[in-house]
Structure formats: C-alpha cells, structure tokens
Amino acid sequence: MFHLVCAAGIIGLTWSAPAVPLAPWISDGAAPVLGWFLIPLASSAVPIFWLRRAPHHRRKPAWQLLLPFVTGALLGFVSHGAGEDAALKERGRWAEAQVVAVENENSNKTAQCTLRTLHGQAIEPDLEETHGCENGIARGDTVRVRYDPAGMAGPEDESWKPGSHGDLIAGLATVFVGFGVWGSMRMSRQDRG
C-alpha cells in the first residue's frame, strides 16, 4: 500500500506541475523535487530504516530497493512530460516567434533559444535544443512554436504532436510498486531469518 501511495504521489505531483497553473514555487520547485527525488528516495528509505526490525549492525544491504528508486525517478520524468503535453494540448497556442538570443550555442551544454512572439510578447520558458532549438538557428530567425501562455510548459516546435504516455506511465508504476513490494517482503524475510 505504501508503494502504491508513493506512485500516486509521484504521478500526481509531476503531472500537475505543468498541467495545472500553480504558483511558480510549487510547479518549478517543490513538485519536481518531491516527485523526482524525495518520494522515490522515501520509497526506498522507509522500508530500509523504519519497517525493518533487525538491529542496524545486522542489516544487509537493501539493493532490491534501488530499482524502485530509479523507476520512481523515471516515473516522475515521464509524468512531467505527460503533464507538459496535456498543458500544451489544453491551453497551448501556435505562434510565429522570433529568436531573441541563443544560449550555449557553441558549447557542449544544451542550447536554449529565448523567444518572443512577433507582437513582442516573451515566451517562457526558453525553447530547448531537444524541442526545436537545433544547430543552425540564430538570433533573428523566425520559428513556429506551440507555447503555454501560462509559462508552465516548455514550448515545442512545429513538429510537436501530443504524446501518448499512458502505457509507459502504467508500466513504470507497475514496476515501481511491484519491485517495492518485493524488496520490502524480501527484507521482512531477512529480519525473521
């Protein structure tokens, strides 16, 4: 039951951060930190330190709970992507935008394009390299993007189509809960043994 609640928390927080217009400190700060790191960490730490009755010096490494931690973090990232797609589908707008600046253009870091609509409205956040700010785009170029007027979801270039994340989220949640329960049961057997 604990891992099921953790999975619901991860999906709910990371999906709603971009999909539901919330205060910036929640959607940009608290929700990703909780959904991508703290809840997956808790899904491993609680069974290791709270549910086990064996003394600390006799505990064996709980490697079997590493998989739920990794799967939980992946579940958070995929759910966040699904939330961004939902936000762009629901309240997104197509616009011709001018590239105002290109950051990290000639470095190994991910390039980011700062955009403005042709009417002068800033598009927040910046367009990332993986979403349309490819090599060859320079300051002054015009690109067609779908953007979120609320600024919660990142813009996408004209090749964007809403993704179907449901099967992947369900699969990751099943692996997360299944391995979490298996790891907890295995540690419980070690405690009795």
PDB file of C-alpha atoms in Angstrom:
ATOM      1  CA  MET A   1       0.000   0.000   0.000  1.00  0.00           C
ATOM      2  CA  PHE A   2       2.880   2.361   0.832  1.00  0.00           C
ATOM      3  CA  HIS A   3       4.450   1.996  -2.626  1.00  0.00           C
ATOM      4  CA  LEU A   4       1.067   2.467  -4.302  1.00  0.00           C
ATOM      5  CA  VAL A   5       0.613   5.770  -2.435  1.00  0.00           C
ATOM      6  CA  CYS A   6       4.170   6.788  -3.414  1.00  0.00           C
ATOM      7  CA  ALA A   7       3.468   6.016  -7.089  1.00  0.00           C
ATOM      8  CA  ALA A   8       0.237   8.056  -6.974  1.00  0.00           C
ATOM      9  CA  GLY A   9       2.112  10.922  -5.330  1.00  0.00           C
ATOM     10  CA  ILE A  10       4.873  10.883  -7.944  1.00  0.00           C
ATOM     11  CA  ILE A  11       2.442  10.817 -10.867  1.00  0.00           C
ATOM     12  CA  GLY A  12       0.104  13.395  -9.351  1.00  0.00           C
ATOM     13  CA  LEU A  13       2.775  15.916  -8.398  1.00  0.00           C
ATOM     14  CA  THR A  14       4.898  15.746 -11.517  1.00  0.00           C
ATOM     15  CA  TRP A  15       1.946  15.670 -13.926  1.00  0.00           C
ATOM     16  CA  SER A  16       0.089  18.526 -12.252  1.00  0.00           C
ATOM     17  CA  ALA A  17       3.146  20.823 -12.023  1.00  0.00           C
ATOM     18  CA  PRO A  18       2.951  21.846 -15.706  1.00  0.00           C
ATOM     19  CA  ALA A  19      -0.663  20.812 -16.412  1.00  0.00           C
ATOM     20  CA  VAL A  20      -2.310  22.876 -13.676  1.00  0.00           C
ATOM     21  CA  PRO A  21      -1.261  26.523 -13.375  1.00  0.00           C
ATOM     22  CA  LEU A  22       0.132  26.624  -9.840  1.00  0.00           C
ATOM     23  CA  ALA A  23       2.325  29.110  -8.016  1.00  0.00           C
ATOM     24  CA  PRO A  24       5.848  29.082  -9.518  1.00  0.00           C
ATOM     25  CA  TRP A  25       7.479  27.941  -6.259  1.00  0.00           C
ATOM     26  CA  ILE A  26       5.239  24.854  -6.343  1.00  0.00           C
ATOM     27  CA  SER A  27       5.424  23.962 -10.036  1.00  0.00           C
ATOM     28  CA  ASP A  28       9.095  24.855 -10.550  1.00  0.00           C
ATOM     29  CA  GLY A  29      10.456  23.961  -7.134  1.00  0.00           C
ATOM     30  CA  ALA A  30       8.503  21.783  -4.736  1.00  0.00           C
ATOM     31  CA  ALA A  31       6.675  19.452  -7.139  1.00  0.00           C
ATOM     32  CA  PRO A  32       9.721  18.344  -9.197  1.00  0.00           C
ATOM     33  CA  VAL A  33      11.916  17.920  -6.112  1.00  0.00           C
ATOM     34  CA  LEU A  34       9.259  15.861  -4.364  1.00  0.00           C
ATOM     35  CA  GLY A  35       8.215  13.834  -7.410  1.00  0.00           C
ATOM     36  CA  TRP A  36      11.622  13.218  -8.993  1.00  0.00           C
ATOM     37  CA  PHE A  37      13.730  12.731  -5.888  1.00  0.00           C
ATOM     38  CA  LEU A  38      12.200  12.813  -2.403  1.00  0.00           C
ATOM     39  CA  ILE A  39       9.250  10.439  -2.870  1.00  0.00           C
ATOM     40  CA  PRO A  40      11.356   7.852  -4.783  1.00  0.00           C
ATOM     41  CA  LEU A  41      14.011   8.184  -2.053  1.00  0.00           C
ATOM     42  CA  ALA A  42      11.362   7.729   0.639  1.00  0.00           C
ATOM     43  CA  SER A  43      10.059   4.625  -1.150  1.00  0.00           C
ATOM     44  CA  SER A  44      13.480   3.075  -0.536  1.00  0.00           C
ATOM     45  CA  ALA A  45      14.427   4.674   2.783  1.00  0.00           C
ATOM     46  CA  VAL A  46      11.215   3.981   4.704  1.00  0.00           C
ATOM     47  CA  PRO A  47      11.372   0.185   4.234  1.00  0.00           C
ATOM     48  CA  ILE A  48      15.112   0.173   4.981  1.00  0.00           C
ATOM     49  CA  PHE A  49      15.057   2.250   8.168  1.00  0.00           C
ATOM     50  CA  TRP A  50      11.536   2.123   9.527  1.00  0.00           C
ATOM     51  CA  LEU A  51       9.907  -1.150   8.571  1.00  0.00           C
ATOM     52  CA  ARG A  52      12.883  -3.372   9.434  1.00  0.00           C
ATOM     53  CA  ARG A  53      13.130  -4.699  12.940  1.00  0.00           C
ATOM     54  CA  ALA A  54      16.689  -6.021  12.720  1.00  0.00           C
ATOM     55  CA  PRO A  55      19.356  -4.018  14.596  1.00  0.00           C
ATOM     56  CA  HIS A  56      21.320  -1.565  12.431  1.00  0.00           C
ATOM     57  CA  HIS A  57      24.578  -3.536  12.664  1.00  0.00           C
ATOM     58  CA  ARG A  58      22.911  -6.755  11.399  1.00  0.00           C
ATOM     59  CA  ARG A  59      21.089  -5.273   8.392  1.00  0.00           C
ATOM     60  CA  LYS A  60      22.054  -6.492   4.956  1.00  0.00           C
ATOM     61  CA  PRO A  61      22.203  -4.040   2.066  1.00  0.00           C
ATOM     62  CA  ALA A  62      18.788  -3.463   0.602  1.00  0.00           C
ATOM     63  CA  TRP A  63      19.912  -3.432  -3.045  1.00  0.00           C
ATOM     64  CA  GLN A  64      16.498  -4.701  -4.095  1.00  0.00           C
ATOM     65  CA  LEU A  65      15.040  -1.279  -3.226  1.00  0.00           C
ATOM     66  CA  LEU A  66      17.392   0.527  -5.609  1.00  0.00           C
ATOM     67  CA  LEU A  67      15.200  -0.401  -8.585  1.00  0.00           C
ATOM     68  CA  PRO A  68      12.068   1.297  -7.139  1.00  0.00           C
ATOM     69  CA  PHE A  69      14.130   4.442  -6.514  1.00  0.00           C
ATOM     70  CA  VAL A  70      15.376   4.552 -10.127  1.00  0.00           C
ATOM     71  CA  THR A  71      11.972   3.582 -11.523  1.00  0.00           C
ATOM     72  CA  GLY A  72      10.287   6.208  -9.333  1.00  0.00           C
ATOM     73  CA  ALA A  73      12.580   8.933 -10.659  1.00  0.00           C
ATOM     74  CA  LEU A  74      11.875   7.794 -14.249  1.00  0.00           C
ATOM     75  CA  LEU A  75       8.162   7.751 -13.475  1.00  0.00           C
ATOM     76  CA  GLY A  76       8.461  11.361 -12.313  1.00  0.00           C
ATOM     77  CA  PHE A  77      10.221  12.462 -15.508  1.00  0.00           C
ATOM     78  CA  VAL A  78       7.731  10.685 -17.793  1.00  0.00           C
ATOM     79  CA  SER A  79       4.739  12.019 -15.829  1.00  0.00           C
ATOM     80  CA  HIS A  80       6.164  15.546 -16.071  1.00  0.00           C
ATOM     81  CA  GLY A  81       6.432  15.144 -19.857  1.00  0.00           C
ATOM     82  CA  ALA A  82       2.826  13.936 -19.972  1.00  0.00           C
ATOM     83  CA  GLY A  83       1.762  16.960 -17.922  1.00  0.00           C
ATOM     84  CA  GLU A  84       3.575  19.302 -20.324  1.00  0.00           C
ATOM     85  CA  ASP A  85       1.869  17.655 -23.290  1.00  0.00           C
ATOM     86  CA  ALA A  86      -1.508  17.983 -21.552  1.00  0.00           C
ATOM     87  CA  ALA A  87      -0.846  21.673 -20.825  1.00  0.00           C
ATOM     88  CA  LEU A  88       0.165  22.399 -24.427  1.00  0.00           C
ATOM     89  CA  LYS A  89      -2.829  20.472 -25.751  1.00  0.00           C
ATOM     90  CA  GLU A  90      -5.276  22.204 -23.407  1.00  0.00           C
ATOM     91  CA  ARG A  91      -4.129  25.817 -23.326  1.00  0.00           C
ATOM     92  CA  GLY A  92      -1.268  25.973 -25.819  1.00  0.00           C
ATOM     93  CA  ARG A  93      -1.232  28.346 -28.775  1.00  0.00           C
ATOM     94  CA  TRP A  94       0.587  28.268 -32.089  1.00  0.00           C
ATOM     95  CA  ALA A  95       2.620  31.362 -32.862  1.00  0.00           C
ATOM     96  CA  GLU A  96       5.345  32.649 -35.117  1.00  0.00           C
ATOM     97  CA  ALA A  97       8.190  33.596 -32.804  1.00  0.00           C
ATOM     98  CA  GLN A  98      11.459  35.394 -33.283  1.00  0.00           C
ATOM     99  CA  VAL A  99      14.655  34.076 -31.730  1.00  0.00           C
ATOM    100  CA  VAL A 100      15.935  36.869 -29.471  1.00  0.00           C
ATOM    101  CA  ALA A 101      19.001  35.036 -28.136  1.00  0.00           C
ATOM    102  CA  VAL A 102      20.641  31.614 -28.272  1.00  0.00           C
ATOM    103  CA  GLU A 103      22.416  30.415 -25.121  1.00  0.00           C
ATOM    104  CA  ASN A 104      25.096  27.687 -25.144  1.00  0.00           C
ATOM    105  CA  GLU A 105      25.221  27.837 -28.936  1.00  0.00           C
ATOM    106  CA  ASN A 106      28.884  26.852 -29.286  1.00  0.00           C
ATOM    107  CA  SER A 107      29.337  24.713 -26.191  1.00  0.00           C
ATOM    108  CA  ASN A 108      28.641  21.157 -25.100  1.00  0.00           C
ATOM    109  CA  LYS A 109      25.683  22.309 -22.998  1.00  0.00           C
ATOM    110  CA  THR A 110      22.094  22.092 -24.228  1.00  0.00           C
ATOM    111  CA  ALA A 111      21.255  25.054 -26.445  1.00  0.00           C
ATOM    112  CA  GLN A 112      18.334  27.243 -25.422  1.00  0.00           C
ATOM    113  CA  CYS A 113      16.543  29.822 -27.570  1.00  0.00           C
ATOM    114  CA  THR A 114      14.894  32.843 -25.987  1.00  0.00           C
ATOM    115  CA  LEU A 115      11.748  33.606 -27.990  1.00  0.00           C
ATOM    116  CA  ARG A 116       9.280  36.460 -28.455  1.00  0.00           C
ATOM    117  CA  THR A 117       6.101  36.451 -30.483  1.00  0.00           C
ATOM    118  CA  LEU A 118       6.053  38.797 -33.473  1.00  0.00           C
ATOM    119  CA  HIS A 119       3.859  41.092 -31.317  1.00  0.00           C
ATOM    120  CA  GLY A 120       6.644  41.368 -28.722  1.00  0.00           C
ATOM    121  CA  GLN A 121       5.305  39.031 -26.018  1.00  0.00           C
ATOM    122  CA  ALA A 122       8.007  36.945 -24.315  1.00  0.00           C
ATOM    123  CA  ILE A 123       7.567  33.164 -24.485  1.00  0.00           C
ATOM    124  CA  GLU A 124       8.523  31.459 -21.241  1.00  0.00           C
ATOM    125  CA  PRO A 125      10.398  29.199 -20.607  1.00  0.00           C
ATOM    126  CA  ASP A 126      13.103  29.081 -23.285  1.00  0.00           C
ATOM    127  CA  LEU A 127      12.911  26.664 -26.210  1.00  0.00           C
ATOM    128  CA  GLU A 128      15.375  23.847 -25.578  1.00  0.00           C
ATOM    129  CA  GLU A 129      17.577  22.105 -28.121  1.00  0.00           C
ATOM    130  CA  THR A 130      15.672  18.838 -27.934  1.00  0.00           C
ATOM    131  CA  HIS A 131      12.389  20.655 -28.592  1.00  0.00           C
ATOM    132  CA  GLY A 132      13.381  22.745 -31.606  1.00  0.00           C
ATOM    133  CA  CYS A 133      16.399  24.972 -30.846  1.00  0.00           C
ATOM    134  CA  GLU A 134      18.694  22.984 -33.128  1.00  0.00           C
ATOM    135  CA  ASN A 135      22.049  23.851 -34.626  1.00  0.00           C
ATOM    136  CA  GLY A 136      21.750  26.448 -37.324  1.00  0.00           C
ATOM    137  CA  ILE A 137      19.126  28.537 -35.539  1.00  0.00           C
ATOM    138  CA  ALA A 138      20.492  32.010 -34.933  1.00  0.00           C
ATOM    139  CA  ARG A 139      19.344  35.243 -33.399  1.00  0.00           C
ATOM    140  CA  GLY A 140      16.743  36.915 -35.619  1.00  0.00           C
ATOM    141  CA  ASP A 141      15.357  33.681 -37.116  1.00  0.00           C
ATOM    142  CA  THR A 142      11.609  33.077 -37.065  1.00  0.00           C
ATOM    143  CA  VAL A 143      10.248  29.730 -35.860  1.00  0.00           C
ATOM    144  CA  ARG A 144       6.730  28.370 -35.443  1.00  0.00           C
ATOM    145  CA  VAL A 145       6.121  27.068 -31.923  1.00  0.00           C
ATOM    146  CA  ARG A 146       3.316  25.894 -29.687  1.00  0.00           C
ATOM    147  CA  TYR A 147       3.675  27.587 -26.317  1.00  0.00           C
ATOM    148  CA  ASP A 148       1.864  27.774 -22.999  1.00  0.00           C
ATOM    149  CA  PRO A 149       0.659  31.346 -22.252  1.00  0.00           C
ATOM    150  CA  ALA A 150       0.816  30.499 -18.531  1.00  0.00           C
ATOM    151  CA  GLY A 151       4.520  29.640 -18.908  1.00  0.00           C
ATOM    152  CA  MET A 152       4.229  26.287 -17.117  1.00  0.00           C
ATOM    153  CA  ALA A 153       5.087  24.016 -20.048  1.00  0.00           C
ATOM    154  CA  GLY A 154       8.055  24.472 -22.333  1.00  0.00           C
ATOM    155  CA  PRO A 155       7.425  25.430 -25.949  1.00  0.00           C
ATOM    156  CA  GLU A 156       7.662  22.919 -28.795  1.00  0.00           C
ATOM    157  CA  ASP A 157       8.486  23.440 -32.462  1.00  0.00           C
ATOM    158  CA  GLU A 158       6.062  22.824 -35.316  1.00  0.00           C
ATOM    159  CA  SER A 159       6.788  19.088 -35.391  1.00  0.00           C
ATOM    160  CA  TRP A 160       5.151  18.677 -31.941  1.00  0.00           C
ATOM    161  CA  LYS A 161       2.370  16.163 -31.573  1.00  0.00           C
ATOM    162  CA  PRO A 162       0.890  15.259 -28.175  1.00  0.00           C
ATOM    163  CA  GLY A 163       2.482  12.076 -26.916  1.00  0.00           C
ATOM    164  CA  SER A 164       0.745   9.023 -25.564  1.00  0.00           C
ATOM    165  CA  HIS A 165       2.384   8.457 -22.196  1.00  0.00           C
ATOM    166  CA  GLY A 166      -0.354   6.380 -20.553  1.00  0.00           C
ATOM    167  CA  ASP A 167       1.100   2.942 -21.280  1.00  0.00           C
ATOM    168  CA  LEU A 168       4.618   3.956 -20.238  1.00  0.00           C
ATOM    169  CA  ILE A 169       3.366   5.560 -17.008  1.00  0.00           C
ATOM    170  CA  ALA A 170       1.280   2.463 -16.196  1.00  0.00           C
ATOM    171  CA  GLY A 171       4.250   0.175 -16.911  1.00  0.00           C
ATOM    172  CA  LEU A 172       6.679   2.205 -14.797  1.00  0.00           C
ATOM    173  CA  ALA A 173       4.144   2.455 -11.960  1.00  0.00           C
ATOM    174  CA  THR A 174       3.644  -1.320 -12.045  1.00  0.00           C
ATOM    175  CA  VAL A 175       7.404  -1.947 -11.924  1.00  0.00           C
ATOM    176  CA  PHE A 176       7.781   0.649  -9.151  1.00  0.00           C
ATOM    177  CA  VAL A 177       5.060  -0.882  -6.970  1.00  0.00           C
ATOM    178  CA  GLY A 178       5.976  -4.492  -7.804  1.00  0.00           C
ATOM    179  CA  PHE A 179       9.670  -4.191  -7.014  1.00  0.00           C
ATOM    180  CA  GLY A 180       8.947  -2.024  -3.976  1.00  0.00           C
ATOM    181  CA  VAL A 181       6.662  -4.695  -2.525  1.00  0.00           C
ATOM    182  CA  TRP A 182       9.111  -7.467  -3.465  1.00  0.00           C
ATOM    183  CA  GLY A 183      12.009  -5.618  -1.835  1.00  0.00           C
ATOM    184  CA  SER A 184      10.031  -4.931   1.330  1.00  0.00           C
ATOM    185  CA  MET A 185       8.875  -8.560   1.577  1.00  0.00           C
ATOM    186  CA  ARG A 186      12.402  -9.827   0.990  1.00  0.00           C
ATOM    187  CA  MET A 187      13.776  -7.588   3.745  1.00  0.00           C
ATOM    188  CA  SER A 188      10.971  -8.723   6.043  1.00  0.00           C
ATOM    189  CA  ARG A 189      12.024 -12.360   5.430  1.00  0.00           C
ATOM    190  CA  GLN A 190      15.654 -11.454   6.238  1.00  0.00           C
ATOM    191  CA  ASP A 191      14.514  -9.918   9.505  1.00  0.00           C
ATOM    192  CA  ARG A 192      12.727 -13.124  10.514  1.00  0.00           C
ATOM    193  CA  GLY A 193      15.662 -15.286   9.440  1.00  0.00           C
TER     194      GLY A 193
END
